[in-house]
Structure formats: C-alpha cells, structure tokens
Amino acid sequence: MIYQERLLKILRSTHISEKTSITLERNNAFSFKVAKYATKTDIKNAINMLFSVKVDTINTIIVVGKSKRTANKIGHRSNWKKAYVVLEKGQKIDFINTVE
C-alpha cells in the first residue's frame, strides 16, 4: 500500500512544448514532469499503474532552473526532473478517458 501511494506522487504533470509535440508524433514519446527522487523503474511502474500501457524506454533529464533578476535582487528558479517515456507500438495514452 505504501509503495502504491509513492507511485501516485511520482508523476507531477505532463510537459507540453513544441519539442515534446514533435517527439510525440515521431516516436510515440510522452513527456512528464516527475519527482526528483524518482528512478526509471518507479516512473515505469507509475505509468503502468495509472494508464495501463506498456513502456518501451524511459529517458530522464534534470532541467536546471534559470537565474532571474527583478529590480535589485537575483533569484533562481528551482531545478526539476523531466522524463521522456516511449511507449511500445500500438500503445497510446488517452488523458481524457483515464479519469474514472
């Protein structure tokens, strides 16, 4: 039970950009914002549990936050982890119909 609760906290949100939409069309790869502590096996198990699809490969990246300046102060956005999830052929994630 504790492991399933941990899996529910791993996937934060989908990450949508021009680059991710191109990879979705070419490679059937979805992009997710995930927790920093998440491993590839945790991400795979979370996607299998939530969407009931088979995952082919997973690539993860730590996105470094930018330095931003406002008036006299210099701030820094926090780092976050992004996961590219490639599904097997014939698999598809339907975000609209997955909520029960």
Coordinates of C-alpha atoms in Angstrom, one line a residue:
M1 CA 0.0 0.0 0.0
I2 CA 2.8 2.4 0.8
Y3 CA 4.5 1.7 -2.5
Q4 CA 1.3 2.5 -4.4
E5 CA 1.0 5.8 -2.6
R6 CA 4.6 6.6 -3.5
L7 CA 3.9 5.8 -7.2
L8 CA 1.0 8.2 -7.2
K9 CA 3.2 11.1 -6.1
I10 CA 5.9 10.4 -8.7
L11 CA 4.2 11.9 -11.8
R12 CA 3.6 15.6 -11.3
S13 CA 2.2 16.7 -14.7
T14 CA 2.6 16.4 -18.4
H15 CA 5.1 18.7 -20.0
I16 CA 3.8 20.2 -23.3
S17 CA 6.1 22.2 -25.6
E18 CA 6.9 22.3 -29.3
K19 CA 9.7 19.8 -28.9
T20 CA 7.6 17.3 -27.0
S21 CA 4.8 17.5 -29.5
I22 CA 7.3 16.7 -32.3
T23 CA 8.7 13.7 -30.3
L24 CA 5.1 12.5 -29.7
E25 CA 4.4 12.4 -33.4
R26 CA 7.7 10.8 -34.5
N27 CA 8.5 8.4 -31.6
N28 CA 5.3 8.0 -29.7
A29 CA 7.1 9.6 -26.7
F30 CA 5.3 11.5 -24.0
S31 CA 7.0 14.0 -21.6
F32 CA 6.2 14.2 -17.9
K33 CA 7.4 16.4 -15.0
V34 CA 8.4 13.9 -12.3
A35 CA 9.6 14.0 -8.7
K36 CA 13.4 14.5 -8.3
Y37 CA 13.8 11.2 -6.3
A38 CA 12.0 9.1 -9.0
T39 CA 14.0 6.3 -10.7
K40 CA 13.3 4.9 -14.2
T41 CA 11.7 1.8 -12.7
D42 CA 9.5 3.9 -10.4
I43 CA 8.3 6.0 -13.4
K44 CA 7.6 2.9 -15.5
N45 CA 5.6 1.3 -12.7
A46 CA 3.6 4.5 -12.1
I47 CA 2.7 4.8 -15.8
N48 CA 1.7 1.2 -15.9
M49 CA -0.5 1.6 -12.8
L50 CA -2.2 4.9 -13.9
F51 CA -2.6 4.4 -17.7
S52 CA -2.3 0.6 -18.2
V53 CA 0.1 0.8 -21.1
K54 CA 3.4 -0.9 -21.9
V55 CA 6.5 1.3 -21.7
D56 CA 9.4 0.7 -24.1
T57 CA 12.1 3.1 -22.9
I58 CA 12.5 6.0 -20.5
N59 CA 15.0 8.9 -20.6
T60 CA 15.3 11.3 -17.7
I61 CA 16.8 14.8 -17.6
I62 CA 17.4 17.2 -14.7
V63 CA 16.3 20.6 -16.0
V64 CA 18.4 23.4 -14.4
G65 CA 16.4 26.4 -13.2
K66 CA 17.2 29.8 -14.7
S67 CA 18.6 32.8 -12.9
K68 CA 16.1 35.7 -12.9
R69 CA 16.6 39.3 -12.0
T70 CA 13.9 41.5 -10.5
A71 CA 14.9 45.1 -9.7
N72 CA 17.9 44.7 -7.4
K73 CA 17.6 41.1 -6.5
I74 CA 18.7 38.0 -8.3
G75 CA 16.6 34.9 -7.8
H76 CA 16.8 31.4 -9.1
R77 CA 14.1 29.0 -10.3
S78 CA 14.2 25.6 -8.8
N79 CA 15.5 22.5 -10.7
W80 CA 13.1 19.8 -11.9
K81 CA 13.2 16.4 -13.5
K82 CA 11.7 15.6 -16.9
A83 CA 11.1 12.1 -18.2
Y84 CA 10.6 11.1 -21.8
V85 CA 8.5 8.0 -21.9
V86 CA 8.5 6.0 -25.2
L87 CA 5.6 3.6 -25.5
E88 CA 5.6 0.3 -27.4
K89 CA 4.0 0.2 -30.8
G90 CA 0.2 0.2 -30.7
Q91 CA 0.1 1.7 -27.2
K92 CA -1.5 5.1 -26.6
I93 CA -2.2 7.3 -23.6
D94 CA -5.6 8.9 -23.6
F95 CA -5.6 11.6 -21.0
I96 CA -9.3 12.4 -21.3
N97 CA -10.8 8.9 -20.7
T98 CA -8.3 7.7 -18.0
V99 CA -10.1 9.5 -15.2
E100 CA -12.9 7.3 -13.7

